[in-house]
mmCIF file of C-alpha atoms in Angstrom:
data_model
loop_
_atom_site.group_PDB
_atom_site.id
_atom_site.type_symbol
_atom_site.label_atom_id
_atom_site.label_comp_id
_atom_site.label_asym_id
_atom_site.label_seq_id
_atom_site.Cartn_x
_atom_site.Cartn_y
_atom_site.Cartn_z
ATOM 1 C CA MET A 1 27.757 54.681 16.864
ATOM 2 C CA THR A 2 30.676 52.088 17.470
ATOM 3 C CA ARG A 3 33.052 50.926 16.115
ATOM 4 C CA ILE A 4 34.922 47.792 15.808
ATOM 5 C CA VAL A 5 38.931 49.104 14.927
ATOM 6 C CA ALA A 6 41.123 46.719 12.885
ATOM 7 C CA VAL A 7 44.824 46.931 12.914
ATOM 8 C CA PRO A 8 46.349 44.683 10.057
ATOM 9 C CA ASP A 9 49.628 44.412 9.126
ATOM 10 C CA ASP A 10 51.376 45.008 5.884
ATOM 11 C CA ASP A 11 51.257 41.092 4.775
ATOM 12 C CA ASP A 12 47.279 40.770 4.874
ATOM 13 C CA VAL A 13 43.755 42.619 5.881
ATOM 14 C CA ALA A 14 41.771 39.811 5.977
ATOM 15 C CA LEU A 15 41.512 40.843 9.549
ATOM 16 C CA LEU A 16 39.220 43.422 8.441
ATOM 17 C CA ASP A 17 36.372 40.494 5.636
ATOM 18 C CA GLU A 18 36.796 39.452 9.731
ATOM 19 C CA ALA A 19 35.971 43.221 10.920
ATOM 20 C CA HIS A 20 32.943 43.718 8.920
ATOM 21 C CA ARG A 21 31.129 40.110 9.964
ATOM 22 C CA LEU A 22 31.308 41.168 12.992
ATOM 23 C CA ALA A 23 29.478 43.683 12.296
ATOM 24 C CA GLU A 24 26.783 42.841 9.755
ATOM 25 C CA ALA A 25 26.605 39.609 13.082
ATOM 26 C CA ILE A 26 26.137 42.539 14.951
ATOM 27 C CA GLY A 27 23.610 44.292 12.887
ATOM 28 C CA ASP A 28 21.526 41.014 12.232
ATOM 29 C CA ALA A 29 20.837 41.007 15.905
ATOM 30 C CA GLY A 30 19.450 44.349 16.922
ATOM 31 C CA PRO A 31 18.679 47.604 15.248
ATOM 32 C CA VAL A 32 20.132 48.445 11.995
ATOM 33 C CA SER A 33 21.308 52.028 13.001
ATOM 34 C CA GLU A 34 23.717 49.995 15.637
ATOM 35 C CA GLN A 35 25.183 48.628 13.365
ATOM 36 C CA PRO A 36 29.179 48.637 13.832
ATOM 37 C CA THR A 37 31.430 50.476 11.648
ATOM 38 C CA VAL A 38 34.644 49.377 10.453
ATOM 39 C CA VAL A 39 38.442 51.508 10.887
ATOM 40 C CA ALA A 40 41.400 50.351 10.453
ATOM 41 C CA VAL A 41 43.731 52.014 12.460
ATOM 42 C CA THR A 42 48.152 52.101 10.149
ATOM 43 C CA PHE A 43 50.597 53.586 12.049
ATOM 44 C CA ASP A 44 53.105 55.762 10.223
ATOM 45 C CA GLY A 45 55.464 54.052 9.058
ATOM 46 C CA LEU A 46 54.350 50.348 8.879
ATOM 47 C CA VAL A 47 51.489 50.037 6.939
ATOM 48 C CA THR A 48 49.834 52.126 4.288
ATOM 49 C CA PRO A 49 46.699 53.469 4.320
ATOM 50 C CA GLU A 50 46.507 52.354 0.903
ATOM 51 C CA LYS A 51 46.915 49.109 2.243
ATOM 52 C CA ALA A 52 44.574 49.166 4.551
ATOM 53 C CA ALA A 53 41.427 50.189 1.970
ATOM 54 C CA ALA A 54 42.157 47.610 0.288
ATOM 55 C CA GLY A 55 39.914 45.033 2.655
ATOM 56 C CA ALA A 56 37.319 48.636 2.170
ATOM 57 C CA PRO A 57 36.661 49.794 5.574
ATOM 58 C CA ASP A 58 34.206 52.464 6.347
ATOM 59 C CA GLU A 59 37.608 54.723 7.700
ATOM 60 C CA VAL A 60 40.876 54.117 7.731
ATOM 61 C CA LEU A 61 42.500 55.945 10.605
ATOM 62 C CA HIS A 62 45.968 56.606 10.329
ATOM 63 C CA VAL A 63 48.563 57.481 12.773
ATOM 64 C CA THR A 64 51.782 60.010 13.244
ATOM 65 C CA ARG A 65 53.817 61.957 15.973
ATOM 66 C CA GLU A 66 56.061 64.268 15.652
ATOM 67 C CA GLU A 67 59.277 61.880 16.634
ATOM 68 C CA GLY A 68 58.759 60.408 13.111
ATOM 69 C CA GLU A 69 57.656 56.896 12.333
ATOM 70 C CA PHE A 70 56.012 54.111 14.329
ATOM 71 C CA THR A 71 58.460 50.658 14.696
ATOM 72 C CA SER A 72 57.786 47.748 14.726
ATOM 73 C CA GLY A 73 59.202 44.854 17.705
ATOM 74 C CA ALA A 74 59.423 45.058 21.322
ATOM 75 C CA ALA A 75 60.966 49.278 21.177
ATOM 76 C CA GLY A 76 57.794 50.215 19.551
ATOM 77 C CA ILE A 77 54.887 48.217 20.950
ATOM 78 C CA ARG A 78 54.899 50.854 23.817
ATOM 79 C CA ALA A 79 53.985 53.949 21.506
ATOM 80 C CA ARG A 80 51.430 51.935 19.928
ATOM 81 C CA SER A 81 49.225 50.388 22.671
ATOM 82 C CA GLN A 82 48.791 54.153 24.061
ATOM 83 C CA ALA A 83 47.589 55.438 21.161
ATOM 84 C CA LEU A 84 45.679 52.174 20.047
ATOM 85 C CA ALA A 85 44.660 52.891 24.308
ATOM 86 C CA GLU A 86 44.029 56.685 23.232
ATOM 87 C CA LEU A 87 41.723 56.466 20.334
ATOM 88 C CA THR A 88 39.408 52.879 21.188
ATOM 89 C CA ASP A 89 36.773 54.896 23.963
ATOM 90 C CA ASP A 90 34.082 53.669 21.767
ATOM 91 C CA ALA A 91 35.036 50.270 20.009
ATOM 92 C CA ARG A 92 33.131 47.517 20.187
ATOM 93 C CA ALA A 93 36.022 45.314 19.939
ATOM 94 C CA VAL A 94 39.803 45.681 18.675
ATOM 95 C CA LEU A 95 41.498 42.939 16.149
ATOM 96 C CA LEU A 96 45.030 42.337 15.834
ATOM 97 C CA PRO A 97 46.277 39.212 13.903
ATOM 98 C CA ASP A 98 47.809 36.723 15.758
ATOM 99 C CA THR A 99 51.455 37.608 15.118
ATOM 100 C CA ALA A 100 54.238 37.440 18.106
ATOM 101 C CA ASP A 101 54.224 41.702 17.296
ATOM 102 C CA GLY A 102 50.149 41.315 17.599
ATOM 103 C CA THR A 103 50.079 39.417 20.297
ATOM 104 C CA ASP A 104 52.689 41.479 22.942
ATOM 105 C CA LEU A 105 50.735 44.589 21.437
ATOM 106 C CA ALA A 106 47.136 43.459 22.183
ATOM 107 C CA ALA A 107 48.639 42.856 25.356
ATOM 108 C CA ALA A 108 49.764 45.933 25.616
ATOM 109 C CA THR A 109 46.564 47.884 24.517
ATOM 110 C CA ALA A 110 44.696 45.903 26.821
ATOM 111 C CA ARG A 111 45.858 46.982 30.557
ATOM 112 C CA ARG A 112 46.125 50.541 29.732
ATOM 113 C CA ARG A 113 42.497 50.114 29.001
ATOM 114 C CA ARG A 114 42.275 47.712 31.758
ATOM 115 C CA GLY A 115 40.883 45.908 29.683
ATOM 116 C CA ALA A 116 40.255 41.541 28.727
ATOM 117 C CA CYS A 117 42.827 40.405 25.992
ATOM 118 C CA VAL A 118 42.069 37.140 24.615
ATOM 119 C CA THR A 119 44.497 35.885 21.573
ATOM 120 C CA ASP A 120 44.557 33.047 18.819
ATOM 121 C CA CYS A 121 40.375 32.378 19.153
ATOM 122 C CA LEU A 122 37.524 32.880 17.213
ATOM 123 C CA LEU A 123 35.068 35.821 17.825
ATOM 124 C CA ARG A 124 31.172 34.638 17.508
ATOM 125 C CA VAL A 125 28.267 36.984 18.210
ATOM 126 C CA ARG A 126 25.660 35.482 20.246
ATOM 127 C CA ASP A 127 22.586 37.246 21.357
ATOM 128 C CA GLY A 128 23.992 40.266 20.204
ATOM 129 C CA GLU A 129 27.170 40.227 22.447
ATOM 130 C CA LEU A 130 30.687 39.257 21.373
ATOM 131 C CA ARG A 131 31.902 36.146 22.348
ATOM 132 C CA ALA A 132 35.757 34.566 22.446
ATOM 133 C CA GLY A 133 36.305 30.987 21.526
ATOM 134 C CA ARG A 134 39.916 29.074 21.466
ATOM 135 C CA PRO A 135 40.455 25.942 22.200
ATOM 136 C CA VAL A 136 42.064 24.495 25.513
ATOM 137 C CA TYR A 137 43.449 21.777 27.321
ATOM 138 C CA GLY A 138 45.522 21.193 24.530
ATOM 139 C CA GLY A 139 42.607 21.772 21.830
ATOM 140 C CA ARG A 140 40.945 18.910 23.044
ATOM 141 C CA ALA A 141 38.172 21.274 24.872
ATOM 142 C CA TYR A 142 37.460 24.371 23.353
ATOM 143 C CA ALA A 143 36.069 27.670 25.662
ATOM 144 C CA GLU A 144 33.745 30.614 25.486
ATOM 145 C CA PHE A 145 34.648 33.863 27.007
ATOM 146 C CA GLU A 146 31.741 36.679 27.593
ATOM 147 C CA PHE A 147 33.839 40.214 29.205
ATOM 148 C CA GLU A 148 32.226 42.102 31.580
ATOM 149 C CA ARG A 149 34.137 45.745 30.101
ATOM 150 C CA GLU A 150 34.262 46.551 25.820
ATOM 151 C CA PRO A 151 36.244 46.665 24.175
ATOM 152 C CA PRO A 152 38.077 43.572 23.802
ATOM 153 C CA VAL A 153 41.389 43.893 22.774
ATOM 154 C CA VAL A 154 41.684 39.859 20.736
ATOM 155 C CA THR A 155 44.472 38.524 18.279
ATOM 156 C CA LEU A 156 42.585 36.333 15.307
ATOM 157 C CA ASN A 157 44.513 33.780 12.870
ATOM 158 C CA THR A 158 43.845 35.164 10.116
ATOM 159 C CA GLU A 159 43.587 32.356 7.999
ATOM 160 C CA SER A 160 41.489 31.141 9.692
ATOM 161 C CA LEU A 161 38.466 33.625 9.319
ATOM 162 C CA GLY A 162 35.039 34.471 8.384
ATOM 163 C CA THR A 163 33.506 36.742 5.216
ATOM 164 C CA PRO A 164 30.574 38.469 5.456
ATOM 165 C CA ASP A 165 27.415 37.922 3.247
ATOM 166 C CA GLN A 166 27.762 41.717 1.622
ATOM 167 C CA HIS A 167 31.567 42.451 0.298
ATOM 168 C CA PRO A 168 31.316 46.129 1.409
ATOM 169 C CA GLU A 169 31.814 48.680 -1.279
ATOM 170 C CA GLY A 170 33.228 52.212 -1.892
ATOM 171 C CA GLU A 171 36.030 54.038 -0.816
ATOM 172 C CA PRO A 172 36.489 54.841 2.915
ATOM 173 C CA THR A 173 37.541 57.921 4.343
ATOM 174 C CA GLU A 174 40.202 58.525 5.889
ATOM 175 C CA ARG A 175 41.808 60.395 8.820
ATOM 176 C CA THR A 176 45.037 61.345 9.879
ATOM 177 C CA VAL A 177 45.706 61.870 13.981
ATOM 178 C CA GLU A 178 48.639 63.343 14.677
ATOM 179 C CA VAL A 179 49.336 61.984 18.682
ATOM 180 C CA ASP A 180 52.345 62.596 21.566
ATOM 181 C CA VAL A 181 53.807 59.113 22.231
ATOM 182 C CA ALA A 182 57.480 57.990 22.259
ATOM 183 C CA ASP A 183 59.661 54.504 21.759
ATOM 184 C CA ASP A 184 60.598 52.816 24.950
ATOM 185 C CA GLY A 185 63.834 54.853 25.647
ATOM 186 C CA ARG A 186 64.630 52.010 27.983
ATOM 187 C CA LEU A 187 65.108 49.224 24.828
ATOM 188 C CA ARG A 188 68.761 49.783 23.061
ATOM 189 C CA HIS A 189 68.598 46.417 21.366
ATOM 190 C CA VAL A 190 66.360 43.948 20.700
ATOM 191 C CA GLU A 191 67.578 40.385 18.219
ATOM 192 C CA THR A 192 64.587 37.751 18.267
ATOM 193 C CA PHE A 193 66.702 34.351 19.386
ATOM 194 C CA GLU A 194 64.616 30.665 18.182
ATOM 195 C CA VAL A 195 63.475 29.364 21.183
ATOM 196 C CA PRO A 196 62.474 26.143 21.259
ATOM 197 C CA GLU A 197 57.985 26.250 21.415
ATOM 198 C CA ASP A 198 57.136 24.994 24.840
ATOM 199 C CA ASP A 199 53.100 24.191 23.578
ATOM 200 C CA LEU A 200 53.470 20.613 21.020
ATOM 201 C CA SER A 201 50.973 21.820 19.463
ATOM 202 C CA LYS A 202 51.992 26.018 18.266
ATOM 203 C CA ALA A 203 56.326 23.674 17.948
ATOM 204 C CA ARG A 204 57.020 24.453 14.617
ATOM 205 C CA ARG A 205 59.844 21.335 14.451
ATOM 206 C CA ILE A 206 59.520 18.388 16.633
ATOM 207 C CA VAL A 207 61.741 15.231 17.943
ATOM 208 C CA ALA A 208 59.707 12.868 19.252
ATOM 209 C CA GLY A 209 61.502 9.790 20.920
ATOM 210 C CA GLY A 210 59.785 6.193 20.720
ATOM 211 C CA PHE A 211 59.438 2.939 23.685
ATOM 212 C CA GLY A 212 61.777 1.951 21.245
ATOM 213 C CA LEU A 213 64.819 3.724 23.324
ATOM 214 C CA GLY A 214 64.835 1.721 26.535
ATOM 215 C CA SER A 215 65.187 4.100 29.109
ATOM 216 C CA ALA A 216 64.205 8.033 29.988
ATOM 217 C CA ASP A 217 68.226 7.880 29.727
ATOM 218 C CA GLY A 218 67.679 7.869 25.914
ATOM 219 C CA PHE A 219 65.605 11.084 26.645
ATOM 220 C CA ASP A 220 68.852 12.995 26.615
ATOM 221 C CA LEU A 221 69.745 12.389 22.904
ATOM 222 C CA ILE A 222 65.970 13.338 22.086
ATOM 223 C CA GLU A 223 67.257 16.597 23.642
ATOM 224 C CA ASP A 224 70.148 16.800 21.771
ATOM 225 C CA LEU A 225 68.731 16.015 18.727
ATOM 226 C CA ALA A 226 65.558 18.797 18.986
ATOM 227 C CA ASP A 227 68.468 21.269 19.813
ATOM 228 C CA ALA A 228 70.350 20.840 17.096
ATOM 229 C CA PHE A 229 66.915 21.051 14.898
ATOM 230 C CA GLY A 230 66.068 24.432 17.433
ATOM 231 C CA ALA A 231 63.246 22.012 18.248
ATOM 232 C CA ALA A 232 60.769 21.085 20.773
ATOM 233 C CA SER A 233 61.153 16.979 22.947
ATOM 234 C CA GLY A 234 58.306 15.471 22.114
ATOM 235 C CA ALA A 235 57.437 11.326 22.743
ATOM 236 C CA SER A 236 54.371 8.548 21.947
ATOM 237 C CA ARG A 237 52.244 7.292 24.271
ATOM 238 C CA PRO A 238 54.226 4.603 25.688
ATOM 239 C CA PRO A 239 57.666 6.309 27.253
ATOM 240 C CA SER A 240 55.004 8.938 28.629
ATOM 241 C CA ASP A 241 52.839 6.351 30.040
ATOM 242 C CA GLU A 242 56.234 4.550 31.880
ATOM 243 C CA GLY A 243 57.316 7.829 33.122
ATOM 244 C CA TRP A 244 59.602 9.043 31.075
ATOM 245 C CA VAL A 245 58.652 12.056 30.523
ATOM 246 C CA PRO A 246 55.859 14.282 31.191
ATOM 247 C CA TYR A 247 52.455 13.883 29.718
ATOM 248 C CA ASP A 248 52.557 17.413 28.387
ATOM 249 C CA ARG A 249 55.411 15.956 25.865
ATOM 250 C CA GLN A 250 52.770 12.855 24.499
ATOM 251 C CA ILE A 251 51.845 13.439 21.032
ATOM 252 C CA GLY A 252 48.873 11.721 19.337
ATOM 253 C CA VAL A 253 45.020 11.032 20.409
ATOM 254 C CA THR A 254 45.530 10.621 23.767
ATOM 255 C CA GLY A 255 47.706 13.150 23.735
ATOM 256 C CA LYS A 256 48.483 16.519 21.538
ATOM 257 C CA GLU A 257 48.273 17.130 17.892
ATOM 258 C CA ILE A 258 50.991 18.909 16.027
ATOM 259 C CA ASP A 259 51.016 20.369 12.449
ATOM 260 C CA VAL A 260 55.090 21.399 12.304
ATOM 261 C CA GLU A 261 57.217 22.539 9.774
ATOM 262 C CA VAL A 262 60.026 19.155 9.962
ATOM 263 C CA TYR A 263 58.400 16.206 12.695
ATOM 264 C CA VAL A 264 61.622 13.876 13.160
ATOM 265 C CA PRO A 265 60.300 10.173 15.465
ATOM 266 C CA CYS A 266 63.078 8.452 16.866
ATOM 267 C CA ALA A 267 61.982 3.909 17.756
ATOM 268 C CA ILE A 268 58.392 4.964 16.753
ATOM 269 C CA SER A 269 56.811 2.565 14.592
ATOM 270 C CA GLY A 270 54.385 4.919 13.687
ATOM 271 C CA ASP A 271 50.553 3.120 14.569
ATOM 272 C CA SER A 272 47.744 4.709 13.745
ATOM 273 C CA TYR A 273 47.061 6.643 17.391
ATOM 274 C CA HIS A 274 49.954 8.647 16.794
ATOM 275 C CA MET A 275 50.262 8.737 12.906
ATOM 276 C CA ARG A 276 46.649 10.191 12.804
ATOM 277 C CA SER A 277 47.465 13.235 15.095
ATOM 278 C CA VAL A 278 50.784 14.115 13.027
ATOM 279 C CA ASN A 279 50.801 16.914 9.869
ATOM 280 C CA ALA A 280 54.123 17.400 8.745
ATOM 281 C CA ASP A 281 55.803 18.822 6.217
ATOM 282 C CA HIS A 282 58.727 16.884 6.595
ATOM 283 C CA LEU A 283 59.013 13.980 8.074
ATOM 284 C CA ILE A 284 62.411 12.162 8.584
ATOM 285 C CA PRO A 285 62.361 8.755 10.900
ATOM 286 C CA ILE A 286 64.840 6.601 13.094
ATOM 287 C CA ASN A 287 63.956 3.025 13.050
ATOM 288 C CA SER A 288 65.691 0.083 13.667
ATOM 289 C CA ASP A 289 63.223 -1.759 11.828
ATOM 290 C CA PRO A 290 62.884 -1.731 8.156
ATOM 291 C CA ASN A 291 59.004 -2.385 8.000
ATOM 292 C CA ALA A 292 58.418 0.015 11.007
ATOM 293 C CA ARG A 293 54.646 1.797 9.400
ATOM 294 C CA VAL A 294 56.509 5.413 10.557
ATOM 295 C CA PHE A 295 58.593 5.067 7.388
ATOM 296 C CA ASN A 296 55.227 4.766 4.599
ATOM 297 C CA PHE A 297 54.570 8.394 5.728
ATOM 298 C CA ALA A 298 58.223 9.153 5.335
ATOM 299 C CA ASP A 299 59.921 11.744 3.170
ATOM 300 C CA ILE A 300 63.711 10.601 3.885
ATOM 301 C CA GLY A 301 64.458 7.438 6.291
ATOM 302 C CA ILE A 302 67.203 6.194 8.315
ATOM 303 C CA VAL A 303 67.586 2.430 9.091
ATOM 304 C CA GLY A 304 69.735 1.729 11.740
ATOM 305 C CA ASP A 305 69.471 2.353 15.801
ATOM 306 C CA VAL A 306 69.231 5.655 16.389
ATOM 307 C CA TYR A 307 72.479 5.376 19.626
ATOM 308 C CA GLU A 308 75.063 4.995 16.418
ATOM 309 C CA TYR A 309 72.653 7.635 13.348
ATOM 310 C CA GLY A 310 71.572 10.320 15.966
ATOM 311 C CA PRO A 311 74.024 12.199 17.191
ATOM 312 C CA VAL A 312 75.510 11.650 13.419
ATOM 313 C CA LEU A 313 72.491 13.845 12.236
ATOM 314 C CA ALA A 314 73.091 16.396 15.159
ATOM 315 C CA GLU A 315 76.069 17.140 13.982
ATOM 316 C CA ALA A 316 75.376 17.150 9.886
ATOM 317 C CA VAL A 317 72.289 19.491 10.669
ATOM 318 C CA ARG A 318 74.882 21.881 13.188
ATOM 319 C CA ARG A 319 77.272 22.058 11.022
ATOM 320 C CA ALA A 320 75.036 22.822 8.324
ATOM 321 C CA ARG A 321 72.760 26.131 10.588
ATOM 322 C CA ALA A 322 76.276 27.128 11.291
ATOM 323 C CA GLY A 323 77.138 27.690 7.549
ATOM 324 C CA ASP A 324 73.596 28.619 6.297
ATOM 325 C CA GLU A 325 74.591 31.678 9.536
ATOM 326 C CA ALA A 326 77.710 32.096 8.621
ATOM 327 C CA ALA A 327 76.818 33.031 3.987
ATOM 328 C CA GLU A 328 74.162 35.258 5.828
ATOM 329 C CA THR A 329 77.505 37.421 7.716
ATOM 330 C CA GLU A 330 79.305 37.394 4.864
ATOM 331 C CA GLU A 331 76.068 38.743 2.299
ATOM 332 C CA VAL A 332 75.584 41.429 5.061
ATOM 333 C CA ALA A 333 79.372 42.316 4.845
ATOM 334 C CA GLU A 334 78.783 42.671 1.257
#
């Protein structure tokens, strides 16, 4: 009997609901005897078997090693991917959460298995076969992928997953497997840096400029302000049409749709073609026109010349962030 293998993280076992849904869909497309079982893989030191058991898999496979507990992040990818590749020979699919760590682990595991890897996708069952679907061309189209070799190793957005029609009942069996794997000894130090996201559709903070900047030179100011926020830089359609910025920086109906924590539109009027593609937790526009439509969506607005207030805001943000970092350093020292 084949298996669908899920590797949940410690924060969310929703991945297992999706595994059950897929197993159910595969079973509905053929004989019930061919319905895959659902197996949750937990790595010692990262996720406990009890945590995974909450998702009601058919089996919890707890992976241990002689060298001690597994580690998260880049230093632990080598050991975990080797173990996962060895334990998934009869899997129909290997599911991981679409996180930075999950994506790295998926890619490394697929490479070891010489198989397919698709990240940030949704899985569908068509004619008994698995298909992966994901947005392409900046969300303007949707593509589906077939797999020539199984198992595909995929990462899934756990906030967009389905649930099975019948939630499984009963206690899963638990099994412990010891593997002979080691962390990557070439890595001595791993540090996470805050780097602006190149793809606007995935960025968490964006500073954008509009036609009111007057010229391409104005985007030097946008880049500086974006750097202060640790944000990506974007633009409305007119600057893109004028050639001031590349088209991949364009936000709006004919550009990228964004969903961000902070959006700072500078010299952007806020017409519907732009704002209907903007979802922001905090919107902070800078515009010299007090009647600009963008202020209707603002949490805090700055009425004034962006060339005057932009540098002031950038400096204030840098001071605030430096203060936060200093406070964190003092807490660690204590």
